[in-house]
Coordinates of N, CA and C in Angstrom, one line a residue:
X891 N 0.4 -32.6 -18.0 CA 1.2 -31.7 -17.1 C 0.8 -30.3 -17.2
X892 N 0.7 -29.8 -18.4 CA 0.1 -28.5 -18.4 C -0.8 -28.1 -18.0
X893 N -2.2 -29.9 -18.2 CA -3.5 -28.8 -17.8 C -3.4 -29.1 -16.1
X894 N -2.4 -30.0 -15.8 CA -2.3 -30.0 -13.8 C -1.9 -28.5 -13.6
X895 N -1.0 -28.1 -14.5 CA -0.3 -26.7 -13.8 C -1.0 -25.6 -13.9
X896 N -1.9 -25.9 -15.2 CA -3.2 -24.9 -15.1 C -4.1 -24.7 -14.1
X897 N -4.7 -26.0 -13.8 CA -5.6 -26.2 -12.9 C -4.8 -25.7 -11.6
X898 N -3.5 -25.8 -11.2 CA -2.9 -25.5 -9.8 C -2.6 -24.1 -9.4
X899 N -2.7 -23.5 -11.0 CA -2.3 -22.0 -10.7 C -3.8 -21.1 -10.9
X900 N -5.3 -22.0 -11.4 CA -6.2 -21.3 -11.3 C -7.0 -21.5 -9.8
X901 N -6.8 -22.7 -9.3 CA -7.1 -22.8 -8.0 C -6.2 -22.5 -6.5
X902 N -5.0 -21.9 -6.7 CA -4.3 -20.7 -6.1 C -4.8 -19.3 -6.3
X903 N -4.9 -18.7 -7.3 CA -5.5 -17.6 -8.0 C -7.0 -17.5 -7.0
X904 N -7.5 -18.6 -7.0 CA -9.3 -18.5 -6.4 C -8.6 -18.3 -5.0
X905 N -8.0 -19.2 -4.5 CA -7.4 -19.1 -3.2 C -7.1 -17.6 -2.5
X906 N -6.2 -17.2 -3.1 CA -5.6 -15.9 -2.6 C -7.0 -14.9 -3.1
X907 N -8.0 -14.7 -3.7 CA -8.6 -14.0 -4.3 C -9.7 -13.9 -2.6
X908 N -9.9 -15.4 -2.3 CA -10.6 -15.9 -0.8 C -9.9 -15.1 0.3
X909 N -8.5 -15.2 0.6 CA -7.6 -14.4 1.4 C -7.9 -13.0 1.7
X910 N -7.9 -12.3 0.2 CA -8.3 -10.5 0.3 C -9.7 -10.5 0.5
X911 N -10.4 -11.1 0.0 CA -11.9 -11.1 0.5 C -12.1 -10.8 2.2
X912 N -11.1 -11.8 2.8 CA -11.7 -12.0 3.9 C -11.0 -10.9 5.1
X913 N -9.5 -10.4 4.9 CA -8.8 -9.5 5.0 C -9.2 -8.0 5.0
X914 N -10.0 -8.0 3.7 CA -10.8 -6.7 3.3 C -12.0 -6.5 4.0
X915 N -12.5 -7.8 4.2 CA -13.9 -7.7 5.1 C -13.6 -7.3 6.9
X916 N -12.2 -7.7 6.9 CA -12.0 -7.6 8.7 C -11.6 -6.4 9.0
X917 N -11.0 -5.5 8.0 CA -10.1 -4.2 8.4 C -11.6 -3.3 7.7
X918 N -12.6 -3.7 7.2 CA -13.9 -2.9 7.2 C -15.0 -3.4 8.7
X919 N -14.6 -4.3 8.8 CA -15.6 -4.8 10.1 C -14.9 -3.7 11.2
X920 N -13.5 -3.8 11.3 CA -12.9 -3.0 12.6 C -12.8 -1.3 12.4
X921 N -13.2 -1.1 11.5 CA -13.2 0.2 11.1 C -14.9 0.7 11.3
X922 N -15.7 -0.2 11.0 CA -16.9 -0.1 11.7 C -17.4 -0.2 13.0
X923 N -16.4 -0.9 13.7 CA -16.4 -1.4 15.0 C -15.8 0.2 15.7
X924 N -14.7 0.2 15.1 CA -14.2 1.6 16.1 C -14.7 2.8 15.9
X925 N -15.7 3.2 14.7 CA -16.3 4.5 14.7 C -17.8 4.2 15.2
X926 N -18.5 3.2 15.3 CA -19.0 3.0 16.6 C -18.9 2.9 18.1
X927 N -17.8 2.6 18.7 CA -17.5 2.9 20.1 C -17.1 4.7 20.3
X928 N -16.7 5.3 18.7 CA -16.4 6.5 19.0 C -17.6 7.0 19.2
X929 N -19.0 6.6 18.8 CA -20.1 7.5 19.4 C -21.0 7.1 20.6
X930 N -19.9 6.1 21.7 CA -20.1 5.4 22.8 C -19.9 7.2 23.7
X931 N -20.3 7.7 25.0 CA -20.1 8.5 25.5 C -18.7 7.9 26.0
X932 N -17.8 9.2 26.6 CA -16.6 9.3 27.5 C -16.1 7.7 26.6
X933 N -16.2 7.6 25.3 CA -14.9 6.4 24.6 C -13.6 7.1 24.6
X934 N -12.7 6.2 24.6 CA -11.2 6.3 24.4 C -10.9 6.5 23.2
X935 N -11.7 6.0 22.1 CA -11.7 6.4 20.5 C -12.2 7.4 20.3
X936 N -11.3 8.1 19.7 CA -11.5 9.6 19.7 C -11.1 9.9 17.9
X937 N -10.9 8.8 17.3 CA -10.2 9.4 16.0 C -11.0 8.9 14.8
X938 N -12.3 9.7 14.4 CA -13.5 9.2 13.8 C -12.8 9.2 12.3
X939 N -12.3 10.3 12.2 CA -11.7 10.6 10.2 C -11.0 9.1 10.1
X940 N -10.0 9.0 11.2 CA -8.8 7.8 11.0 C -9.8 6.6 10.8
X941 N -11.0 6.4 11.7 CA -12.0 5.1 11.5 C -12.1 5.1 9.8
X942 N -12.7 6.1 9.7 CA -13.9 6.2 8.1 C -12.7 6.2 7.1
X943 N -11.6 7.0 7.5 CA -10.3 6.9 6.3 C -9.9 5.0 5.9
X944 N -9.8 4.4 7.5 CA -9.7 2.9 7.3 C -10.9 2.1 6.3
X945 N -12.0 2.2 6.5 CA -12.7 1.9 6.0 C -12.7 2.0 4.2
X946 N -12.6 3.3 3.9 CA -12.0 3.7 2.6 C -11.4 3.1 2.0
X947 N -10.4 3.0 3.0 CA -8.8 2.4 1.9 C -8.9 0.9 2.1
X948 N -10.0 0.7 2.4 CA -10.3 -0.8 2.1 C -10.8 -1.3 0.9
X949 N -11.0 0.1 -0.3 CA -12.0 0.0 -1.3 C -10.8 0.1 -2.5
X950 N -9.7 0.8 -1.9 CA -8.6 1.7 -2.6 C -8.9 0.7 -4.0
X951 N -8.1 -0.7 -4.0 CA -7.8 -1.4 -4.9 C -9.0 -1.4 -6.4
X952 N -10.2 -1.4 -5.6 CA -11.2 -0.9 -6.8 C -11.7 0.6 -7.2
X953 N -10.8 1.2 -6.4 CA -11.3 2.7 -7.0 C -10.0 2.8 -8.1
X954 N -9.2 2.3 -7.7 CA -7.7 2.1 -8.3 C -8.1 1.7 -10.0
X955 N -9.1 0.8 -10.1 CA -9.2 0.2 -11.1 C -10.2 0.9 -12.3
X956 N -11.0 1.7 -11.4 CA -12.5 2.5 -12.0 C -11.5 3.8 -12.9
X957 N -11.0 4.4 -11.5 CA -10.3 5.5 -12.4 C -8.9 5.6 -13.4
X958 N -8.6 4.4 -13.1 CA -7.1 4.6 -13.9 C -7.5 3.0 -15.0
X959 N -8.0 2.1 -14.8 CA -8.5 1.4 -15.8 C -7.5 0.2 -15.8
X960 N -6.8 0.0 -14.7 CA -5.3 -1.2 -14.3 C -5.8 -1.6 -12.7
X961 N -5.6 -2.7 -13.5 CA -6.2 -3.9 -12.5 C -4.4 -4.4 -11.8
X962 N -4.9 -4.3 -10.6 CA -3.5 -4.9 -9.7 C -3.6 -6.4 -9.5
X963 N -2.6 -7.0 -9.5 CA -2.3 -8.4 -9.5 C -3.2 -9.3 -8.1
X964 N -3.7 -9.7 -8.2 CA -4.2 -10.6 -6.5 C -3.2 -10.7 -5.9
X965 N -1.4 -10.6 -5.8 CA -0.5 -10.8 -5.0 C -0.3 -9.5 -3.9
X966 N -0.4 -8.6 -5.4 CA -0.2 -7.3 -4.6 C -1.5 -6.5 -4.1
X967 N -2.5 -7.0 -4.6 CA -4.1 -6.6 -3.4 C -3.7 -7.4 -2.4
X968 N -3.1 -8.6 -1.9 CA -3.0 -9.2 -0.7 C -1.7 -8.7 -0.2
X969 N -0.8 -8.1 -0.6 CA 0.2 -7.5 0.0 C -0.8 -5.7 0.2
X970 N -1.1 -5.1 -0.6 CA -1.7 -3.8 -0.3 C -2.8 -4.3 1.3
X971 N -3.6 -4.9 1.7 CA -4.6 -5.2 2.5 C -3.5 -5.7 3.6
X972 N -2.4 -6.6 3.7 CA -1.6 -7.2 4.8 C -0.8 -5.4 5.2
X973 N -0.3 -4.4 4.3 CA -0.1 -3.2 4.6 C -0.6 -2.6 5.4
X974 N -2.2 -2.6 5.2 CA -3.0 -1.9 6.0 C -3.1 -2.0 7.5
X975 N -3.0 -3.6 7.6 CA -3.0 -3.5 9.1 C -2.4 -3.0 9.7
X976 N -1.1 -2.8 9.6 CA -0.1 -2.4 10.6 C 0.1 -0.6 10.2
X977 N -0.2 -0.4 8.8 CA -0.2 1.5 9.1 C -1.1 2.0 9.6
X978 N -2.5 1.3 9.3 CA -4.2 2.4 9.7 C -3.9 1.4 11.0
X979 N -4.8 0.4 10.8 CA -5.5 0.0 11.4 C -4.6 -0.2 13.2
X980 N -3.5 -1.2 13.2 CA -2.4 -1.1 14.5 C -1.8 0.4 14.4
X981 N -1.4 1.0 13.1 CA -0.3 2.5 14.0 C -1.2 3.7 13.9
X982 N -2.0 3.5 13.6 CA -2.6 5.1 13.4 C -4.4 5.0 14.4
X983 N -5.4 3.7 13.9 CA -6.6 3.7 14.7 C -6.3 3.3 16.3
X984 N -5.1 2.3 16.2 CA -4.5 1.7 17.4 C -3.8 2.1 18.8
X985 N -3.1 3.6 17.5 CA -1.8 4.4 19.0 C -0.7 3.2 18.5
X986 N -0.7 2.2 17.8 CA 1.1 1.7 18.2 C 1.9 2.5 17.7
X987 N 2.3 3.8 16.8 CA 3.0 4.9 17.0 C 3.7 5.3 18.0
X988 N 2.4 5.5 18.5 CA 2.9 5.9 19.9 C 3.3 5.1 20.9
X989 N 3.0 4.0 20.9 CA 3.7 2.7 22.5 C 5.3 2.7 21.7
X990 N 5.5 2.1 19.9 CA 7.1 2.1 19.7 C 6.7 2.6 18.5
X991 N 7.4 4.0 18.9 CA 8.2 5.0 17.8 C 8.8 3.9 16.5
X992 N 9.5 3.5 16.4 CA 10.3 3.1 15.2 C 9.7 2.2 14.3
X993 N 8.1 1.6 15.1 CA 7.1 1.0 14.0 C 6.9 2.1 12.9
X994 N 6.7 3.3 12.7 CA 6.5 4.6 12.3 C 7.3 4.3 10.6
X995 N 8.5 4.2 11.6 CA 9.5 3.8 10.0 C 9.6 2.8 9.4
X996 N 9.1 1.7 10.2 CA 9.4 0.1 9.4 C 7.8 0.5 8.4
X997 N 6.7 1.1 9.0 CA 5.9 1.1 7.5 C 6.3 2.4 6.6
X998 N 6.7 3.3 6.9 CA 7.0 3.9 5.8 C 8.1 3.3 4.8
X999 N 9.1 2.3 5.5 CA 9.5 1.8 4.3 C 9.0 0.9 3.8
X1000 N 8.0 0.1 4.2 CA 7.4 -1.0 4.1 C 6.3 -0.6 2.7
X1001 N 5.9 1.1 3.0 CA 5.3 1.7 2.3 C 5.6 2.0 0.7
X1002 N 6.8 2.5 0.6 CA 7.9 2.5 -0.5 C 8.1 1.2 -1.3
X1003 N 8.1 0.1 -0.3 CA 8.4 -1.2 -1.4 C 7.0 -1.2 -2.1
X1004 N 5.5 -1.5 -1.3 CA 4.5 -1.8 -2.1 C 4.4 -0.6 -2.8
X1005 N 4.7 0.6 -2.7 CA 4.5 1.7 -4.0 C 5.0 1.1 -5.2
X1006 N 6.3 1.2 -5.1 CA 7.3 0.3 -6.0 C 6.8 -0.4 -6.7
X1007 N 6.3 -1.7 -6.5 CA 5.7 -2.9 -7.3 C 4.5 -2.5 -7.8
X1008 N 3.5 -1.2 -7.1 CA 2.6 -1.2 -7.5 C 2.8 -0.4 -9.2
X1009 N 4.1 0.7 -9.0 CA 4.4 1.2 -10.4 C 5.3 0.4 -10.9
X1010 N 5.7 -1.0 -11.0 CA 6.3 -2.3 -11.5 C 5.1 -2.9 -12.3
X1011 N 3.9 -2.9 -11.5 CA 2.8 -3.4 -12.5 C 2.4 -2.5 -13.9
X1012 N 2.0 -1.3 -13.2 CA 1.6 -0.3 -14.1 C 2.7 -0.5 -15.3
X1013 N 3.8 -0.5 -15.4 CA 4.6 -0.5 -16.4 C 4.5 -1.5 -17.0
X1014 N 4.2 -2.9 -16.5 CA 4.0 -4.1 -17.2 C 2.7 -4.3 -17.6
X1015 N 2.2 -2.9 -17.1 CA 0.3 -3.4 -18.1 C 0.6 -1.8 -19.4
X1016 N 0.7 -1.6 -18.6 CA 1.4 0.3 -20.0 C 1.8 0.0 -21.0
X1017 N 3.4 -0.7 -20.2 CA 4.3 -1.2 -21.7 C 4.4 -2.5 -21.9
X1018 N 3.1 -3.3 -22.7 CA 3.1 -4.9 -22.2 C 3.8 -5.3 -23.4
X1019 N 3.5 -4.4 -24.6 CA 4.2 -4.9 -25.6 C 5.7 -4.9 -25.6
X1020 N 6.2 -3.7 -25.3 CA 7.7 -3.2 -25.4 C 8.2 -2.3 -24.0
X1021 N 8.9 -3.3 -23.2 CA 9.0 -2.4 -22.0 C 10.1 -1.4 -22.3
X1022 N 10.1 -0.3 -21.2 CA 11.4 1.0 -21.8 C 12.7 0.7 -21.1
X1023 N 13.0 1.6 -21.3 CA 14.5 1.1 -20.7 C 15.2 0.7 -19.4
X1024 N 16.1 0.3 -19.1 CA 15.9 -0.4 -17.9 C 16.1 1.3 -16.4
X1025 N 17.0 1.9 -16.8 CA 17.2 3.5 -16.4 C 15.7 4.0 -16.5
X1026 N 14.9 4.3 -16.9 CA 13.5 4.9 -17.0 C 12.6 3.9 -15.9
X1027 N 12.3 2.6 -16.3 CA 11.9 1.5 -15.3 C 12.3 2.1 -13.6
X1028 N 13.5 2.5 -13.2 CA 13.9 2.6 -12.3 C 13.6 3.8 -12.1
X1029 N 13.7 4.6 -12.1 CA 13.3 6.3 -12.3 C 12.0 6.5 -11.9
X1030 N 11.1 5.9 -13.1 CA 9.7 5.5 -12.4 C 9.3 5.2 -11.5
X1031 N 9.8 3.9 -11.0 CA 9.4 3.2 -9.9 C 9.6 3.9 -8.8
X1032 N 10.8 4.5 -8.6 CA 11.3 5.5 -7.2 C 10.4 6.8 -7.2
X1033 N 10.5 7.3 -8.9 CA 9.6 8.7 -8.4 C 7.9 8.4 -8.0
X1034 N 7.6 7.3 -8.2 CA 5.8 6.9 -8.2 C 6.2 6.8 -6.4
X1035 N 7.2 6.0 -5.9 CA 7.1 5.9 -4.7 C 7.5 7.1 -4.0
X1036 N 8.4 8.1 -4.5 CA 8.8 9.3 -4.2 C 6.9 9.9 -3.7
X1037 N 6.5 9.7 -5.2 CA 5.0 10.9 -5.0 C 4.0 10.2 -3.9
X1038 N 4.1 9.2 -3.9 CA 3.3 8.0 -3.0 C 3.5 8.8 -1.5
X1039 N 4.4 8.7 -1.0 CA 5.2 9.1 0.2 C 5.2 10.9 0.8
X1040 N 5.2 11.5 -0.8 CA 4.8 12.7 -0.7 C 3.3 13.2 0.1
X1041 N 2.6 12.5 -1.3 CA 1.2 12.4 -1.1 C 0.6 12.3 0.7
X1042 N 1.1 11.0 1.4 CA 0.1 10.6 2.3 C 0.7 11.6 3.4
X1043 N 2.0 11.7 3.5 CA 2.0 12.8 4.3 C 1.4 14.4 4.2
X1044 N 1.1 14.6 3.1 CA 0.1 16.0 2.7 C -0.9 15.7 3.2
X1045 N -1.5 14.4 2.8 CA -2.9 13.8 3.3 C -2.8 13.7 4.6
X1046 N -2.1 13.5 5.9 CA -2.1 13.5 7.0 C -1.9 15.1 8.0
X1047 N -1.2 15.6 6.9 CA -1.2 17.1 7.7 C -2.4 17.6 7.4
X1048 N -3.0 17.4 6.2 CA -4.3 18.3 6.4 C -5.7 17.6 6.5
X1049 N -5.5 16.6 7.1 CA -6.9 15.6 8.1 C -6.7 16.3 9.2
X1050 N -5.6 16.3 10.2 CA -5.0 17.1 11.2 C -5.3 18.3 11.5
X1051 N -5.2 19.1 10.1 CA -5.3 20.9 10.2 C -7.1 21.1 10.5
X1052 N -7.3 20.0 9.2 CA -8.9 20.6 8.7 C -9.6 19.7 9.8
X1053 N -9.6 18.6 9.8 CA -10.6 18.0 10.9 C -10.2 17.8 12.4
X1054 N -9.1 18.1 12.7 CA -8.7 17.6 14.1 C -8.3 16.6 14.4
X1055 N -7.7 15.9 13.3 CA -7.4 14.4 13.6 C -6.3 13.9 14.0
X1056 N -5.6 13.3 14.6 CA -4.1 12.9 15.5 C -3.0 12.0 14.4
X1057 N -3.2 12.5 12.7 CA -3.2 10.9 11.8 C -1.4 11.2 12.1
X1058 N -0.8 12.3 12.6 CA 0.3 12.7 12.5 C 0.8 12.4 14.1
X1059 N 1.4 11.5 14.4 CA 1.5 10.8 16.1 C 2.6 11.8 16.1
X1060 N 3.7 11.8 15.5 CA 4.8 12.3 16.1 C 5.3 13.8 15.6
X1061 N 3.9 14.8 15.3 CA 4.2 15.9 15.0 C 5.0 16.7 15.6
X1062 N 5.4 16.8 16.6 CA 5.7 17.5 17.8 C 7.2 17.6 17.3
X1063 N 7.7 17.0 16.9 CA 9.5 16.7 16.0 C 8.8 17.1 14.7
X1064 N 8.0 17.6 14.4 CA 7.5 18.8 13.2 C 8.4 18.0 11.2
X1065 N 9.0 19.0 10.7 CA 9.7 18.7 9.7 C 10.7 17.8 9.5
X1066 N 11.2 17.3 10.8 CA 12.5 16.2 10.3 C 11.8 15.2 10.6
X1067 N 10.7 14.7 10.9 CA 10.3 13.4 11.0 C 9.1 13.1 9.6
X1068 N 8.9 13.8 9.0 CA 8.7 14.1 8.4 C 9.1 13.9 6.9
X1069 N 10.4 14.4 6.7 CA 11.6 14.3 6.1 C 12.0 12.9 5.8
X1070 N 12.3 12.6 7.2 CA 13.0 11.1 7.6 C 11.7 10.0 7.1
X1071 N 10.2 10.1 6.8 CA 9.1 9.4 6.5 C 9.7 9.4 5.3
X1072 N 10.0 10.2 4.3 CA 9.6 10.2 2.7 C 10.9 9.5 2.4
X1073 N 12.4 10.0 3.1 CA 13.4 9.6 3.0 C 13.7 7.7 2.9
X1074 N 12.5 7.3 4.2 CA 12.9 5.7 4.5 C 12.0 5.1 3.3
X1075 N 10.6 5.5 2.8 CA 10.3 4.9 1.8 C 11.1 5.3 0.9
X1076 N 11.9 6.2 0.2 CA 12.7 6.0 -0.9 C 13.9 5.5 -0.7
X1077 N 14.0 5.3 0.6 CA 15.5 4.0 0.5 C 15.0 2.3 0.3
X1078 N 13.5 2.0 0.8 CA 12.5 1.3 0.8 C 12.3 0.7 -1.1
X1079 N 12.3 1.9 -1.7 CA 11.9 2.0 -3.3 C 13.1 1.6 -3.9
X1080 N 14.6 2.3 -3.7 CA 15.8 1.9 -4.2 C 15.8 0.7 -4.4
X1081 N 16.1 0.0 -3.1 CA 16.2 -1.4 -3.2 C 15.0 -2.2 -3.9
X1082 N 13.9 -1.9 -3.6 CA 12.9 -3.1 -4.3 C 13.1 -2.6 -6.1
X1083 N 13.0 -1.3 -6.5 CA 13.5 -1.0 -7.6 C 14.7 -1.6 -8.2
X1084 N 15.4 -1.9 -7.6 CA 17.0 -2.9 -7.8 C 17.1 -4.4 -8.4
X1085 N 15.9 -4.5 -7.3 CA 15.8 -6.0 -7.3 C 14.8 -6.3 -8.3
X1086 N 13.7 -5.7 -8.5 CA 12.9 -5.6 -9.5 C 13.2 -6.2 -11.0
X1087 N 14.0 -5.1 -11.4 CA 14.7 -4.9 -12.4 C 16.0 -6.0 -13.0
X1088 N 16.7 -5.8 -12.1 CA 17.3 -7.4 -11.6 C 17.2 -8.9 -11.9
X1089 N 15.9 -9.0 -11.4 CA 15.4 -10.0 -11.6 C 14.7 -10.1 -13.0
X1090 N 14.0 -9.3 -13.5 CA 13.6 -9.1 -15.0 C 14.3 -9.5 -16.1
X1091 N 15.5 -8.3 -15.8 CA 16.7 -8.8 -16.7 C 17.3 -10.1 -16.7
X1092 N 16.9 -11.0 -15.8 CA 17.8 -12.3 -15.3 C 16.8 -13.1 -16.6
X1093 N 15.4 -12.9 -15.8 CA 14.7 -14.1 -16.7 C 14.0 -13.8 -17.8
X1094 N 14.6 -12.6 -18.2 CA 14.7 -12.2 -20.0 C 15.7 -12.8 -21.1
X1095 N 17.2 -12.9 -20.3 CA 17.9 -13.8 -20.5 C 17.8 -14.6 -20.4
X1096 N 17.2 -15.6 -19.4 CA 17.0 -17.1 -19.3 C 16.2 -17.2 -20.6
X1097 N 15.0 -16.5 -20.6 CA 14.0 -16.9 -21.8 C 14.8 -16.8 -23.2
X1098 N 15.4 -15.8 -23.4 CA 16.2 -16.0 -24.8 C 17.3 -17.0 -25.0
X1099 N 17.5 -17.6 -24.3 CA 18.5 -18.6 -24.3 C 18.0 -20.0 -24.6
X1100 N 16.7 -20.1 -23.8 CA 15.8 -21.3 -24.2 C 15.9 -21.0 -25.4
X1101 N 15.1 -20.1 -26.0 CA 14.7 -19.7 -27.5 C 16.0 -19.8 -28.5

């Protein structure tokens, strides 16, 4: 029974590993696809940085690993890559921003959760021996998603200033939407931080009770 469950969780593991392969290859294919039509004359694609930025952040997961030396789970590289479609690639290379406004906030909260888990990992590979307290765990996790949320919108105002790029659809409502971006990923973070934690504590106690 053990070595079935081995065998079932190492050939899931290959599985999903097949998934981001092929996910990472399509949001680099279309990222190459659209900064080539942008050097089509009179194209409609006009947003070359937002192309080459897509492209990039298709790599994120292994630059992630070079520089900080923490490898992310295959669950959450296949949640980080299912992310991308809908913030680069549909709301920002695409214009859906702009056809419906309120896509805008389902990924920045959407944004906040995968921050969240991604500083859920870090703490389970940091503190693998002895995790910290359950108040710090939480603290963490919101302010990583706090700085997450900080970050990309810095990063979007000044692609915008310095290269001309549109990565800000709904600048024109200037500071409160703005505001309202960092705000929904940290109501985004609360909750998955909640549940997180939650759940940890639950099957910490399950496991000591077997024991």
């Amino acid at each position: 029974m053990i070595k079935e469950a081995k065998l079932c969780g190492d050939s899931m593991k290959q599985y999903i590993k097949q998934i981001n392969l092929c996910i990472k290859v399509i949001i680099i294919t279309v990222g190459v696809l659209l900064s080539v039509l942008y050097l089509v004359p009179g194209s409609q694609f006009y947003k070359i940085w937002s192309y080459l930025a897509t492209i990039a952040l298709a790599f994120a997961p292994e630059i992630w690993r070079h520089i900080f030396r923490l490898k992310l789970s295959d669950q959450t590289e296949l949640a980080y890559y299912l992310f991308l479609i809908p913030a680069m690639v549909m709301g920002i290379d695409l214009d859906i921003y702009k056809v419906w406004v309120p896509f805008d906030k389902i990924v920045h909260c959407g944004s906040g959760v995968l921050a969240t888990v991604v500083a859920w990992e870090i703490l389970e590979q940091v503190f693998a021996k002895k995790q910290p307290a359950k108040w710090f765990r939480c603290l963490f996790m919101i302010c990583f998603a706090t700085m997450t949320a900080a970050a990309w919108e810095c990063f979007e105002y000044g692609s915008d200033k310095l290269f001309g790029t549109h990565m800000q659809e709904l600048i024109s409502v200037g500071l409160n939407d703005t505001m309202q971006d960092i705000l929904v990923a940290i109501a985004g973070s609360i909750v998955t931080a909640g549940i997180i934690v939650a759940v940890s504590n639950t099957g910490k106690k399950a496991t000591s009770k077997k024991s």
